[in-house]
Short mmCIF file of C-alpha atoms and ligand atoms in Angstrom, two decimals:
data_model
loop_
_atom_site.label_atom_id
_atom_site.label_comp_id
_atom_site.label_asym_id
_atom_site.label_seq_id
_atom_site.Cartn_x
_atom_site.Cartn_y
_atom_site.Cartn_z
CA MET A 231 156.77 -245.85 76.99
CA ALA A 232 155.04 -243.50 79.48
CA GLN A 233 154.54 -244.88 82.91
CA LYS A 234 150.95 -246.12 83.45
CA LYS A 235 148.93 -244.81 86.42
CA VAL A 236 146.56 -246.95 88.40
CA LEU A 237 144.09 -245.80 91.12
CA VAL A 238 143.67 -248.46 93.81
CA ALA A 239 140.43 -248.07 95.82
CA GLY A 240 140.46 -250.07 99.04
CA ALA A 241 144.27 -249.78 99.10
CA SER A 242 144.44 -250.03 102.87
CA GLY A 243 142.57 -253.36 103.01
CA TYR A 244 143.85 -256.91 102.83
CA LEU A 245 143.78 -257.44 99.09
CA GLY A 246 144.25 -253.78 98.33
CA ARG A 247 147.69 -253.71 99.92
CA TYR A 248 148.92 -256.69 97.95
CA VAL A 249 147.49 -255.10 94.85
CA VAL A 250 149.36 -251.85 95.41
CA SER A 251 152.54 -253.82 95.98
CA GLU A 252 151.97 -255.86 92.78
CA PHE A 253 151.26 -252.84 90.51
CA ALA A 254 154.20 -250.88 92.01
CA GLY A 255 156.46 -253.88 91.45
CA ARG A 256 155.35 -253.98 87.79
CA GLY A 257 156.35 -250.35 87.31
CA TYR A 258 152.94 -248.67 87.47
CA ALA A 259 152.55 -245.32 89.36
CA VAL A 260 150.00 -246.13 92.03
CA ARG A 261 147.54 -243.58 93.43
CA ALA A 262 145.86 -244.98 96.52
CA LEU A 263 142.24 -244.02 97.40
CA ALA A 264 142.05 -244.13 101.16
CA ARG A 265 140.00 -242.59 103.97
CA ASP A 266 143.02 -242.26 106.18
CA ARG A 267 146.62 -242.11 104.92
CA ASN A 268 147.81 -243.77 108.14
CA ARG A 269 145.93 -246.97 107.29
CA LEU A 270 148.48 -247.62 104.52
CA SER A 271 151.29 -247.94 106.97
CA GLY A 272 152.54 -250.80 109.09
CA ILE A 273 152.33 -254.53 108.37
CA GLY A 274 148.68 -255.78 108.58
CA GLN A 275 147.51 -258.34 111.09
CA ASN A 276 147.51 -260.99 108.34
CA PHE A 277 151.03 -259.90 107.06
CA GLU A 278 149.64 -257.71 104.32
CA PRO A 279 152.45 -255.25 103.39
CA ASP A 280 153.12 -251.72 104.48
CA VAL A 281 152.37 -249.77 101.33
CA SER A 282 153.00 -246.21 102.50
CA GLY A 283 156.32 -246.11 100.68
CA LEU A 284 155.02 -247.82 97.46
CA VAL A 285 152.33 -245.34 96.57
CA ALA A 286 153.18 -242.35 94.40
CA GLU A 287 150.10 -240.38 95.55
CA VAL A 288 147.24 -240.68 98.06
CA HIS A 289 143.76 -239.38 97.29
CA ILE A 290 141.83 -239.00 100.54
CA GLY A 291 138.21 -239.87 99.86
CA ASP A 292 135.23 -241.68 101.31
CA ALA A 293 132.83 -243.80 99.19
CA THR A 294 129.87 -242.39 101.06
CA ASP A 295 130.95 -238.76 100.40
CA ARG A 296 130.53 -238.18 96.66
CA PRO A 297 132.40 -234.80 96.55
CA SER A 298 135.42 -236.38 98.22
CA LEU A 299 135.92 -238.59 95.20
CA ARG A 300 136.17 -235.69 92.76
CA GLY A 301 139.44 -235.79 90.77
CA ALA A 302 140.40 -239.27 92.15
CA CYS A 303 140.69 -240.55 88.62
CA ASN A 304 142.29 -237.55 86.91
CA GLY A 305 145.20 -238.70 84.77
CA VAL A 306 144.61 -242.40 85.58
CA ASP A 307 144.68 -245.19 83.03
CA ILE A 308 143.27 -248.03 85.19
CA VAL A 309 140.94 -248.05 88.13
CA PHE A 310 141.15 -251.09 90.43
CA SER A 311 138.57 -251.34 93.18
CA CYS A 312 138.20 -253.77 96.08
CA MET A 313 136.53 -251.07 98.23
CA ARG A 314 133.80 -252.56 100.38
CA LEU A 315 132.12 -252.19 103.73
CA THR A 316 134.25 -254.35 106.01
CA LYS A 317 132.74 -253.72 109.33
CA PRO A 318 129.74 -251.67 110.62
CA GLN A 319 130.52 -247.90 110.27
CA HIS A 320 127.81 -245.75 111.99
CA GLY A 321 124.83 -247.18 110.16
CA VAL A 322 126.48 -247.22 106.73
CA THR A 323 125.28 -250.19 104.56
CA SER A 324 126.96 -252.38 101.88
CA GLU A 325 124.61 -250.73 99.39
CA GLU A 326 126.14 -247.24 100.17
CA VAL A 327 129.76 -248.42 99.94
CA ASP A 328 130.00 -251.48 97.70
CA HIS A 329 127.32 -250.38 95.19
CA LEU A 330 126.85 -246.63 95.29
CA GLY A 331 130.45 -245.86 96.34
CA ASN A 332 131.85 -247.90 93.45
CA ARG A 333 129.24 -246.36 91.09
CA ALA A 334 130.40 -242.90 91.99
CA LEU A 335 133.96 -243.98 91.31
CA LEU A 336 132.86 -245.39 87.97
CA GLU A 337 131.30 -242.08 87.07
CA GLU A 338 134.54 -240.30 87.97
CA ALA A 339 136.51 -242.80 85.87
CA LEU A 340 134.23 -242.27 82.86
CA GLU A 341 134.57 -238.46 83.22
CA SER A 342 138.40 -238.75 83.44
CA GLY A 343 138.78 -241.01 80.36
CA VAL A 344 140.00 -244.02 82.29
CA LYS A 345 140.58 -247.03 79.92
CA ARG A 346 139.65 -250.02 82.21
CA PHE A 347 137.90 -250.67 85.50
CA VAL A 348 138.95 -253.83 87.37
CA TYR A 349 136.50 -254.72 90.10
CA VAL A 350 136.50 -257.51 92.81
CA SER A 351 133.21 -259.15 93.43
CA VAL A 352 132.73 -262.72 94.74
CA PHE A 353 132.65 -266.19 93.26
CA ASN A 354 129.19 -267.90 93.08
CA ALA A 355 127.42 -264.55 93.41
CA ASP A 356 124.41 -265.90 91.55
CA LYS A 357 123.93 -268.60 94.30
CA MET A 358 123.71 -265.92 97.11
CA PRO A 359 120.90 -263.62 95.98
CA ASP A 360 119.73 -263.19 99.65
CA SER A 361 123.00 -261.72 100.80
CA ASP A 362 122.84 -257.83 100.99
CA MET A 363 126.58 -257.63 100.50
CA VAL A 364 126.58 -259.86 97.36
CA ARG A 365 123.52 -258.05 96.05
CA ALA A 366 125.41 -254.67 96.45
CA HIS A 367 128.44 -256.01 94.66
CA GLU A 368 126.35 -257.39 91.81
CA LEU A 369 124.36 -254.15 91.42
CA PHE A 370 127.65 -252.48 90.84
CA VAL A 371 128.67 -255.18 88.35
CA ALA A 372 125.36 -254.47 86.51
CA ASP A 373 126.24 -250.75 86.41
CA LEU A 374 129.69 -251.65 85.06
CA ARG A 375 128.28 -253.91 82.34
CA ALA A 376 125.83 -251.23 81.31
CA SER A 377 128.48 -248.52 81.08
CA ALA A 378 130.78 -247.64 78.24
CA MET A 379 133.81 -248.66 80.38
CA ALA A 380 135.93 -251.72 79.48
CA TYR A 381 136.04 -253.89 82.54
CA THR A 382 137.24 -257.05 84.27
CA VAL A 383 135.38 -258.49 87.17
CA ILE A 384 137.44 -260.76 89.39
CA ARG A 385 135.40 -263.40 91.25
CA PRO A 386 137.50 -264.93 94.10
CA THR A 387 136.57 -267.45 96.69
CA ALA A 388 137.67 -266.83 100.30
CA TYR A 389 140.97 -265.05 101.19
CA PHE A 390 143.58 -266.04 103.78
CA ASN A 391 142.51 -263.05 105.96
CA ASP A 392 139.22 -264.80 106.51
CA MET A 393 141.08 -267.89 107.41
CA GLY A 394 142.98 -265.66 109.86
CA MET A 395 139.67 -265.09 111.53
CA PHE A 396 139.08 -268.84 112.05
CA PHE A 397 142.64 -269.08 113.32
CA GLY A 398 141.71 -266.41 115.90
CA PHE A 399 138.78 -268.51 117.09
CA ALA A 400 140.92 -271.66 117.29
CA ARG A 401 143.45 -269.64 119.35
CA LYS A 402 140.71 -269.01 121.92
CA GLY A 403 140.23 -272.82 122.06
CA HIS A 404 136.87 -273.35 120.47
CA VAL A 405 135.51 -272.90 116.92
CA PHE A 406 131.73 -272.66 116.22
CA LEU A 407 130.72 -273.42 112.60
CA PHE A 408 127.35 -273.09 110.90
CA GLY A 409 126.45 -276.28 109.03
CA ASP A 410 128.31 -279.63 109.27
CA GLY A 411 131.70 -278.35 108.09
CA SER A 412 131.83 -280.61 105.06
CA ASN A 413 131.46 -278.00 102.29
CA ARG A 414 134.72 -277.50 100.30
CA PHE A 415 136.39 -274.29 99.16
CA ASN A 416 139.83 -273.15 98.00
CA PRO A 417 140.98 -269.93 99.73
CA ILE A 418 143.66 -267.76 98.13
CA HIS A 419 146.53 -265.73 99.53
CA GLY A 420 146.34 -261.91 98.81
CA ALA A 421 149.69 -261.92 97.09
CA ASP A 422 148.55 -264.66 94.65
CA LEU A 423 145.26 -262.96 93.96
CA ALA A 424 147.03 -259.61 93.41
CA LYS A 425 148.83 -261.16 90.38
CA VAL A 426 145.50 -262.06 88.83
CA CYS A 427 144.18 -258.47 89.56
CA ALA A 428 147.23 -256.78 88.01
CA ASP A 429 147.14 -259.13 84.97
CA ALA A 430 143.57 -257.96 84.44
CA ALA A 431 144.87 -254.38 83.82
CA THR A 432 146.10 -255.51 80.42
CA ASP A 433 142.93 -257.43 79.44
CA GLU A 434 141.18 -256.59 76.27
CA GLY A 435 137.37 -256.35 76.02
CA ASP A 436 135.15 -257.25 78.99
CA ARG A 437 136.04 -260.31 81.15
CA GLU A 438 134.97 -262.08 84.29
CA VAL A 439 137.57 -264.22 86.07
CA ALA A 440 136.72 -266.83 88.67
CA VAL A 441 139.71 -267.72 90.90
CA GLY A 442 140.59 -269.66 94.03
CA GLY A 443 143.68 -270.86 95.75
CA PRO A 444 145.85 -273.92 95.02
CA ASP A 445 144.30 -276.25 97.62
CA THR A 446 140.77 -277.32 98.46
CA PHE A 447 139.64 -278.01 101.95
CA THR A 448 136.44 -278.59 103.84
CA TYR A 449 135.65 -276.00 106.56
CA ASP A 450 136.42 -278.61 109.17
CA GLN A 451 139.94 -279.30 107.61
CA THR A 452 140.83 -275.62 107.63
CA ASN A 453 139.97 -275.36 111.29
CA LEU A 454 141.76 -278.62 112.24
CA MET A 455 144.85 -277.21 110.51
CA ALA A 456 144.61 -274.06 112.67
CA PHE A 457 144.39 -276.11 115.82
CA GLU A 458 147.35 -278.21 114.66
CA ALA A 459 149.47 -275.12 113.94
CA LEU A 460 148.73 -273.92 117.41
CA GLY A 461 149.51 -277.25 119.00
CA LEU A 462 145.95 -277.33 120.57
CA SER A 463 143.58 -280.18 120.61
CA PRO A 464 140.65 -279.33 118.24
CA LYS A 465 137.30 -278.30 119.58
CA ILE A 466 134.74 -277.62 116.80
CA THR A 467 131.03 -277.23 117.45
CA HIS A 468 128.69 -277.43 114.43
CA MET A 469 125.54 -275.38 114.68
CA PRO A 470 122.45 -275.97 112.50
CA MET A 471 122.06 -273.38 109.72
CA TRP A 472 118.60 -272.41 111.07
CA ILE A 473 120.27 -270.98 114.17
CA GLY A 474 122.46 -268.74 111.99
CA ASP A 475 119.32 -267.76 109.96
CA ALA A 476 117.45 -266.90 113.14
CA ALA A 477 120.30 -264.86 114.48
CA LEU A 478 120.73 -263.12 111.15
CA PHE A 479 116.96 -262.22 111.08
CA ILE A 480 117.21 -260.69 114.56
CA ILE A 481 120.54 -258.84 114.01
CA GLY A 482 119.41 -257.62 110.63
CA PHE A 483 116.28 -256.14 112.21
CA PHE A 484 118.30 -254.12 114.79
CA ASN A 485 121.56 -253.62 113.03
CA ARG A 486 121.31 -253.80 109.16
CA PRO A 487 124.94 -253.10 108.38
CA LEU A 488 126.10 -255.92 110.66
CA GLY A 489 123.44 -258.20 109.20
CA SER A 490 124.58 -257.49 105.65
CA ILE A 491 128.14 -258.58 106.53
CA MET A 492 126.96 -261.60 108.40
CA SER A 493 124.63 -262.68 105.54
CA PHE A 494 127.66 -263.33 103.36
CA ALA A 495 129.44 -265.51 105.87
CA LEU A 496 126.19 -267.61 106.30
CA ALA A 497 125.67 -267.81 102.55
CA VAL A 498 129.11 -269.16 101.72
CA SER A 499 129.08 -271.73 104.54
CA ARG A 500 126.03 -273.46 103.03
CA MET A 501 127.56 -274.43 99.68
CA GLU A 502 130.62 -275.74 97.86
CA ASN A 503 132.86 -272.81 96.71
CA VAL A 504 135.69 -274.21 94.56
CA ALA A 505 136.95 -271.88 91.76
CA PRO A 506 139.61 -272.55 89.14
CA SER A 507 142.85 -272.70 91.20
CA PHE A 508 145.74 -270.27 90.97
CA GLY A 509 148.82 -269.40 93.09
CA THR A 510 151.43 -271.13 95.13
CA ARG A 511 150.97 -269.95 98.74
CA ARG A 512 149.68 -272.60 101.13
CA LEU A 513 147.29 -272.15 104.00
CA LYS A 514 149.40 -274.41 106.17
CA ASP A 515 152.34 -272.06 105.93
CA PHE A 516 150.10 -269.01 106.60
CA TYR A 517 148.83 -270.59 109.79
CA ARG A 518 152.40 -271.52 110.83
CA GLU A 519 153.37 -267.87 110.45
CA LEU A 520 150.36 -266.77 112.56
CA ALA A 521 151.15 -269.31 115.19
CA ALA A 522 154.81 -268.14 115.24
CA LYS A 523 153.69 -264.53 116.22
CA CYS A 524 151.39 -265.73 119.03
N1 NAP B 148 137.87 -261.48 102.23
C1 NAP B 148 137.37 -262.43 101.60
O1 NAP B 148 137.43 -263.65 102.00
C2 NAP B 148 136.67 -262.22 100.26
C3 NAP B 148 136.26 -263.22 99.51
C4 NAP B 148 135.68 -263.01 98.27
C5 NAP B 148 135.59 -261.69 97.72
N2 NAP B 148 136.00 -260.68 98.59
C6 NAP B 148 135.92 -259.31 98.01
O2 NAP B 148 137.20 -258.72 97.83
C7 NAP B 148 137.29 -257.42 98.09
C8 NAP B 148 138.37 -257.11 99.01
O3 NAP B 148 138.23 -257.82 100.20
P1 NAP B 148 139.22 -257.54 101.45
O4 NAP B 148 138.97 -258.63 102.50
O5 NAP B 148 140.54 -257.36 100.97
O6 NAP B 148 138.59 -256.23 101.99
P2 NAP B 148 138.98 -255.36 103.28
O7 NAP B 148 140.29 -255.75 103.85
O8 NAP B 148 137.73 -255.31 104.15
O9 NAP B 148 139.25 -253.90 102.64
C9 NAP B 148 138.20 -253.03 102.37
C10 NAP B 148 138.71 -251.73 101.84
O10 NAP B 148 137.65 -250.80 101.56
C11 NAP B 148 137.83 -249.55 102.21
N3 NAP B 148 136.67 -248.90 102.60
C12 NAP B 148 135.71 -249.37 103.50
N4 NAP B 148 134.75 -248.45 103.60
C13 NAP B 148 135.12 -247.41 102.76
C14 NAP B 148 134.54 -246.10 102.54
N5 NAP B 148 133.38 -245.68 103.05
N6 NAP B 148 135.18 -245.26 101.64
C15 NAP B 148 136.41 -245.66 101.09
N7 NAP B 148 136.95 -246.87 101.29
C16 NAP B 148 136.32 -247.68 102.15
C17 NAP B 148 138.65 -249.94 103.51
O11 NAP B 148 139.27 -248.76 103.97
P3 NAP B 148 139.63 -248.56 105.64
O12 NAP B 148 140.98 -249.13 105.85
O13 NAP B 148 139.57 -247.13 105.70
O14 NAP B 148 138.49 -249.29 106.37
C18 NAP B 148 139.65 -251.01 102.93
O15 NAP B 148 140.69 -250.39 102.25
C19 NAP B 148 135.87 -257.05 98.60
O16 NAP B 148 135.12 -256.57 97.56
C20 NAP B 148 135.29 -258.36 99.05
O17 NAP B 148 133.85 -258.40 99.02
C21 NAP B 148 136.56 -260.92 99.85
#
């Protein structure tokens, strides 16, 4: 049987690298869509793999530059995208990357005769209508549903790379949390989620898959675990949500891209976020690994 080809958009990111690795391990020829080839190299700060030697091809393109995406899907069977605005980039918004960038990629995929589009949005998107980032994701999901493309939408909870961010705060000795820290969620390791993403390439029809990790914690518990792994006595300050809302209002006024990223963090901290569990990798072990490299 001919080798299948998959385009991975967002290949240099946390999940994207694990997905490249998973597809390559399953025998797919992987074409990475990246803005900078060098960002595929080296182990990531949360141990995501170096994928420079795993990709068969690299298409250099930027979601905000439509012509740069031309030809990205030529000869491709499956498009997988976890491309999103991670951090502020010279005034670029989530709408431009998460929605319009992915829509441009979908148009390319349709023109190139791609068979399936696998897209990563978020779990509980319907409960976060005020988050710009979630809105941008869901506008793209609406485009996907309205298109002639067969699709799978993966809806994960939090990833271990976000837990790495909490670990970083704990390392500095003090964690500030919005809300009372009692909401529960089940974060998932990138390697576990990558299996769900690669499985989706062989789905039939249109599907949406909600997924979280194997263990459920409160926000307080995840931070206590980080302090424990570091051998530090815990210091957690809970801040009322209204302080976060006020900060978001001001930041969003002066810096919309940063506000759109922050709006997601606030939205998830105000609710329970427990999805059907999958995977075997434990947060405790991830924190131990992070602590070992400190
Ligand atoms: N992290 C979480 O906890 C979490 C939870 C639920 C759902 N999700 C969703 O899962 C997906 C992946 O998350 P992640 O944490 O793995 O993302 P990530 O590490 O932030 O990776 C984002 C990827 O998008 C690329 N990108 C950014 N701007 C681009 C542009 N203008 N043109 C082309 N590529 C661009 C980045 O490339 P560069 O390397 O060049 O920046 C990177 O490869 C996202 O859709 C996210 O919303 C994440």
